[in-house]
Short mmCIF file of C-alpha atoms in Angstrom, two decimals:
data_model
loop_
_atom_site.label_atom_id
_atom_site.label_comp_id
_atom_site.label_asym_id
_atom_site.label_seq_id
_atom_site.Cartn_x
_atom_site.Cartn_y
_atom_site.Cartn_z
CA UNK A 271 69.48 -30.10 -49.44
CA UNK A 272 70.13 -32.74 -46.98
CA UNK A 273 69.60 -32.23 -43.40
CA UNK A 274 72.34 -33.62 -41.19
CA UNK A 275 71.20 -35.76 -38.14
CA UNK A 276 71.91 -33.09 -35.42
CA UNK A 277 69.83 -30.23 -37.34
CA UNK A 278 67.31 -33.37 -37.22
CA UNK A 279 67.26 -33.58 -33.20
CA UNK A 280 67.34 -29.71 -32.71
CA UNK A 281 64.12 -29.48 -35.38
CA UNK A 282 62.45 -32.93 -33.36
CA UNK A 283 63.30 -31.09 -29.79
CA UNK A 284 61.83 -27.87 -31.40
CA UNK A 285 58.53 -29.46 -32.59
CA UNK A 286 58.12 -31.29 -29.27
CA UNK A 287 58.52 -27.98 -27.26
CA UNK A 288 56.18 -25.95 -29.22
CA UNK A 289 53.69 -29.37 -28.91
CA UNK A 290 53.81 -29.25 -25.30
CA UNK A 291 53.48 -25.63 -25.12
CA UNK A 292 50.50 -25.63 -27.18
CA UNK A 293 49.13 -29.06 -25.10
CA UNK A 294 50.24 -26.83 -21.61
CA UNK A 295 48.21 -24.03 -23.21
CA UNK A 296 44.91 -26.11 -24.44
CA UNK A 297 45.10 -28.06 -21.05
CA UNK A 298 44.52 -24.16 -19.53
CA UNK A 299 41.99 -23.10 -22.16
CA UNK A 300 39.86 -26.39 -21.02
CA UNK A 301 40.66 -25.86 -17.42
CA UNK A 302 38.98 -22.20 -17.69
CA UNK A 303 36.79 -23.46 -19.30
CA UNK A 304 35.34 -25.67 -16.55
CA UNK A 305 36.56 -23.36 -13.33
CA UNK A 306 34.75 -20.26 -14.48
CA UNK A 307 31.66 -21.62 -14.38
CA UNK A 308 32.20 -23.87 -11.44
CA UNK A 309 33.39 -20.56 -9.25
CA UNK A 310 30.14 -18.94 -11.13
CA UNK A 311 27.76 -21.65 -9.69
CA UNK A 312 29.82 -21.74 -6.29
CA UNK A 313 29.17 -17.88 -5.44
CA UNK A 314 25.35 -17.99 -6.67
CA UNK A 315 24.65 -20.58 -4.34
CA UNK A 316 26.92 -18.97 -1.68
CA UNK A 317 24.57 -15.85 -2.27
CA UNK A 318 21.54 -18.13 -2.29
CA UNK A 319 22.49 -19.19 0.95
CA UNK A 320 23.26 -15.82 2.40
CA UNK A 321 19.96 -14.26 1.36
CA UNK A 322 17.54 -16.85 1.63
CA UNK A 323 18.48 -19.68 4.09
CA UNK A 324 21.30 -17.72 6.45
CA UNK A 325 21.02 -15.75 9.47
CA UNK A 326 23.65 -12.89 7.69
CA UNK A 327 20.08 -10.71 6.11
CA UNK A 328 17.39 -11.70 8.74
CA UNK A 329 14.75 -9.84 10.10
CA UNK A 330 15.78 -7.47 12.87
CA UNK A 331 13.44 -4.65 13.42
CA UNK A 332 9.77 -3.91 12.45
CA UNK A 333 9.39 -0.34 10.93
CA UNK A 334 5.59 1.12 11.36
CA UNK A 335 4.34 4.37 10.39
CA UNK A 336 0.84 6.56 10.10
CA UNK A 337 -0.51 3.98 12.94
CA UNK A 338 -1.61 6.99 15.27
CA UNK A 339 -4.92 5.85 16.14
CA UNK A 340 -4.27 1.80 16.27
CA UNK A 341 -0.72 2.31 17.48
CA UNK A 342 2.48 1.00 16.47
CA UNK A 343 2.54 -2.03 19.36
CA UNK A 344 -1.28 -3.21 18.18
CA UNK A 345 0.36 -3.23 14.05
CA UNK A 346 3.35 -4.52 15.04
CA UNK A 347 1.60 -7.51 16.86
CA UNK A 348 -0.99 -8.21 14.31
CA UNK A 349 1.34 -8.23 11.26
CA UNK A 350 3.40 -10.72 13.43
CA UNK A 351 6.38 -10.30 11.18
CA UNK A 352 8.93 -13.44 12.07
CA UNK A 353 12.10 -11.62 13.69
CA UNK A 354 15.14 -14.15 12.69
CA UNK A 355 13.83 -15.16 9.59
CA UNK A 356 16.11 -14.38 6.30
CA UNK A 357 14.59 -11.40 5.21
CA UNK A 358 14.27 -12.39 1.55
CA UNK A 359 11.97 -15.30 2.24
CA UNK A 360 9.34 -12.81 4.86
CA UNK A 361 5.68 -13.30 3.24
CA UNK A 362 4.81 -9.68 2.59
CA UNK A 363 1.71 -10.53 1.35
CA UNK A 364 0.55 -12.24 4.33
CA UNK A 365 1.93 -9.52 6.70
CA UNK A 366 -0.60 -7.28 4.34
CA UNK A 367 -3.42 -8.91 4.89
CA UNK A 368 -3.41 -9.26 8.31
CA UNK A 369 -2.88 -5.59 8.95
CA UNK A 370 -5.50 -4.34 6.33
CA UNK A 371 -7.83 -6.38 8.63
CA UNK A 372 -7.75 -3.85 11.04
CA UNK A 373 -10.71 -2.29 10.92
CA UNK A 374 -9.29 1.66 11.54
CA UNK A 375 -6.41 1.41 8.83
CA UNK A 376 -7.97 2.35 5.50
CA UNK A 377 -4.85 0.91 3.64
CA UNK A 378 -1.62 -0.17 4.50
CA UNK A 379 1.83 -1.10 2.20
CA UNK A 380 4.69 -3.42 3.70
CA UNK A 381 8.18 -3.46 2.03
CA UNK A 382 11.50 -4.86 2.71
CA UNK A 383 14.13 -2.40 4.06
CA UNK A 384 17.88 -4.02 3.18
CA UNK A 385 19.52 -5.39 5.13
CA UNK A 386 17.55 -6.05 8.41
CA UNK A 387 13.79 -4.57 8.58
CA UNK A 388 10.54 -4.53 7.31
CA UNK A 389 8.95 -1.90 6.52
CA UNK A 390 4.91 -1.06 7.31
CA UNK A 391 3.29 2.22 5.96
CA UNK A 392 -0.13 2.19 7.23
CA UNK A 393 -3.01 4.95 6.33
CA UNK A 394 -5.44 5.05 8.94
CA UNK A 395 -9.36 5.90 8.64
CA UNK A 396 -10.32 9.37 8.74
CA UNK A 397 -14.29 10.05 10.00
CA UNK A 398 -16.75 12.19 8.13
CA UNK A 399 -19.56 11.72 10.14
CA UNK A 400 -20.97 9.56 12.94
CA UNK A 401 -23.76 7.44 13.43
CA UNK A 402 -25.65 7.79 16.53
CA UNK A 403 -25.84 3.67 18.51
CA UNK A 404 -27.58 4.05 21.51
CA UNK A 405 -25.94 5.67 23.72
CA UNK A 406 -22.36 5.97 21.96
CA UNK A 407 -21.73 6.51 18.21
CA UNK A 408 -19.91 4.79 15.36
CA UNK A 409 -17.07 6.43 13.31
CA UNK A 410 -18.04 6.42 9.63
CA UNK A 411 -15.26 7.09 6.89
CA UNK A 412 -15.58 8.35 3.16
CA UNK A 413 -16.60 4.38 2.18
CA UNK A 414 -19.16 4.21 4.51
CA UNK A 415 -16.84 1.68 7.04
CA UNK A 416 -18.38 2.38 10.42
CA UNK A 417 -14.44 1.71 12.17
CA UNK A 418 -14.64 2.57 16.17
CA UNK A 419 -17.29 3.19 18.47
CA UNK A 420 -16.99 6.71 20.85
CA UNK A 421 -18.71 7.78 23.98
CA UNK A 422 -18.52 11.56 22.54
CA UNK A 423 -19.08 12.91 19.10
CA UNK A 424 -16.69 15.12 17.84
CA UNK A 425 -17.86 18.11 17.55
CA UNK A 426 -17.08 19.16 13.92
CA UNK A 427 -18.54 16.08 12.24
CA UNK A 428 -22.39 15.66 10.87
CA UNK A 429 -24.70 13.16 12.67
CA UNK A 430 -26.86 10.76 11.85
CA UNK A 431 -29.71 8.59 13.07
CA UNK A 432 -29.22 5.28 11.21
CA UNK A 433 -29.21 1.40 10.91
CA UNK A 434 -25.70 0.57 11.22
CA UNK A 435 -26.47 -2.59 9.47
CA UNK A 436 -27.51 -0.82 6.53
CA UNK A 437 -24.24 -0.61 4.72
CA UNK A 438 -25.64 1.28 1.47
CA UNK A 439 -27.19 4.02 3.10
CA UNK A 440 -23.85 4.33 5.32
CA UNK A 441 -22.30 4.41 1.45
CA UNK A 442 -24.64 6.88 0.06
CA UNK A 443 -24.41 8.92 3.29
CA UNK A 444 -20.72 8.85 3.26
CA UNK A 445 -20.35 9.99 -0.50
CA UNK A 446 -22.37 13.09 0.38
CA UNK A 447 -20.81 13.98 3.76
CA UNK A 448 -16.72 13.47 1.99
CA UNK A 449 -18.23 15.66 -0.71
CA UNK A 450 -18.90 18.79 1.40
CA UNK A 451 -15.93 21.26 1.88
CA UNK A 452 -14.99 21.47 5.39
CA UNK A 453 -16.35 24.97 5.89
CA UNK A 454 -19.91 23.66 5.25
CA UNK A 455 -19.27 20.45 6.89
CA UNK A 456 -18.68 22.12 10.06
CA UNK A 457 -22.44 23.91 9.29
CA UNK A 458 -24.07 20.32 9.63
CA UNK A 459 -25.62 19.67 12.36
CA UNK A 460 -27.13 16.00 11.20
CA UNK A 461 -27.77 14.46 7.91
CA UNK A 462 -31.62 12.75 7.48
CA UNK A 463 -32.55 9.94 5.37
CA UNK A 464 -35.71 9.00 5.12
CA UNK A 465 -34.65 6.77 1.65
CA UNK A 466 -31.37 6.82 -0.53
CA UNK A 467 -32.54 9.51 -2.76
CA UNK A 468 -34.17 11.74 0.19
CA UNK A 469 -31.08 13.32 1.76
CA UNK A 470 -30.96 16.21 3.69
CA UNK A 471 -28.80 18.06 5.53
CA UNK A 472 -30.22 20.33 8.40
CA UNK A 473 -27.61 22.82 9.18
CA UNK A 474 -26.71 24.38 13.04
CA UNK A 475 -28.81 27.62 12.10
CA UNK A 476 -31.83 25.63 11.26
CA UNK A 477 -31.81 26.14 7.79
CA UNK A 478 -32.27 22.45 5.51
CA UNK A 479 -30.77 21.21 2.08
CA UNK A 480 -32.57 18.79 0.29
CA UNK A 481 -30.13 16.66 -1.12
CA UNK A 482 -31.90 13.84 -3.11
CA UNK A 483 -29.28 10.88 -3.68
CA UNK A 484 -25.65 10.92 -3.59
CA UNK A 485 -25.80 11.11 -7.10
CA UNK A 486 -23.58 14.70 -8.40
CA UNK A 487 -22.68 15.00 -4.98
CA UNK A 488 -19.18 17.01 -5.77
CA UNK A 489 -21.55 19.42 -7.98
CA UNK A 490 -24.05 19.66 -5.36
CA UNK A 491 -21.56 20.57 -3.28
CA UNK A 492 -20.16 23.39 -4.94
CA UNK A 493 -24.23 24.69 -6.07
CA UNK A 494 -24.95 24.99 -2.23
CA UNK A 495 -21.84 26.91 -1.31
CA UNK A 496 -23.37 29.50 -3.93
CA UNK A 497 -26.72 29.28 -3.18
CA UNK A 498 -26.16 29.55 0.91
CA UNK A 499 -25.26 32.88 -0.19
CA UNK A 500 -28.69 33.88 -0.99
CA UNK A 501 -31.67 34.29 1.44
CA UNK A 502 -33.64 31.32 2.73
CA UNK A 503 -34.04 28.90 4.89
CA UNK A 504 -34.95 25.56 2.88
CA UNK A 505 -32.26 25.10 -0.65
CA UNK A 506 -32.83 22.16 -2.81
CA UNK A 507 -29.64 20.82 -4.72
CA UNK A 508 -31.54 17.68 -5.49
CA UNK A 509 -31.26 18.59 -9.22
CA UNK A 510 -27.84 20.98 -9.09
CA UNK A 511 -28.46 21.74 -12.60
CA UNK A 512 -31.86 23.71 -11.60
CA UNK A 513 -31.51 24.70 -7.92
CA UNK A 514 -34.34 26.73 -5.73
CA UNK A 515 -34.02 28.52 -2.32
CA UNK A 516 -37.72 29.41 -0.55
#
């Protein structure tokens, strides 16, 4: 069959459309292609920018909590968090340290709070006996860290008559005193230590515990609770596993 010249320039005018639609719609494809990931790369770095180099997230306020005996001004100063600084880019770390080196928090956990504040939980010392210094006496907590100095000890808590410079009898005395349950604790009146492993306590009614080391102090514990029970005036816990009273 023989096509005529005009059924020639419709079919050329035909093919030439459908070729530049097809060129119109690679041309797009490619252009996609290259936007998408362009406009990708555009709002990371916009969001880059925003969190870690702009003014729009910075550091506002300073949140502080459990700082009771320190107080929230002394934390606040110490951490010296940088108010203005993007927020992502705050060193917790450092902020940690420096508040753990106050010597009444026992522990202490900083965290960002989105979009403006950081965040410091701080867990402060708690006493469980004090250490007579002259004239005053020294704060001791369950890791034998001797934390503040008082004119007046508080009444509830155990004494003792000790080197503050010896830091493992402070230990060993500390295990024993965070051991006792606070209905016997309030019974102390001092704890003696000759040595380590010679530990007494000599309770408000005059009646004595020999200890021995801290070692089994949680049994010990719960043996002398038992054996207070009993008549006596001297109980020995020293080996829980074969107590006497006399």
């Amino acid at each position: 069959m023989t096509i005529s010249p005009p059924d020639l320039r419709i079919r050329r005018d035909a093919d030439e459309i459908a070729l530049a639609d097809w060129r119109r719609r690679r041309r797009r494809r490619l252009l996609l292609k290259i936007t998408i990931p362009l406009l990708a790369l555009v709002l990371i770095a916009a969001g880059v920018w925003a969190v870690g180099f702009s003014t729009l997230l910075a550091v506002q306020s300073v949140s502080v909590s459990g700082a009771k005996l320190v107080g929230q001004d002394a934390v606040r100063q110490t951490a010296a968090v940088p108010v203005g600084a993007p927020l992502a880019r705050v060193d917790l770390s450092a902020i940690h340290d420096r508040v753990a080196g106050i010597r009444q928090i026992e522990s202490v956990s900083v965290e960002r709070q989105w979009p403006h504040t950081v965040d410091i939980k701080v867990v402060e010392r708690t006493p469980v006996y004090v250490a007579r210094e002259g004239g005053s006496y020294l704060l001791v907590d369950r890791y034998g860290v001797g934390y503040q100095t008082v004119d007046n000890a508080p009444a509830k808590l155990p004494q003792v008559e000790v080197d503050p410079g010896n830091r493992q009898l402070l230990k060993s005395l500390a295990v024993v005193a965070a051991a006792l349950p606070d209905d016997l604790a309030r019974k102390v009146d001092r704890i003696e230590a000759p040595t380590r492993d010679s530990i007494q306590l000599k309770l408000r009614n005059g009646d004595t515990v020999f200890w021995g080391s801290e070692e089994q102090s949680d049994l010990k514990a719960q043996v002398i609770v038992a054996l207070l029970k009993q008549p006596g005036s001297h109980y020995d816990v020293s080996a829980p596993g074969n107590p006497a009273v006399r």
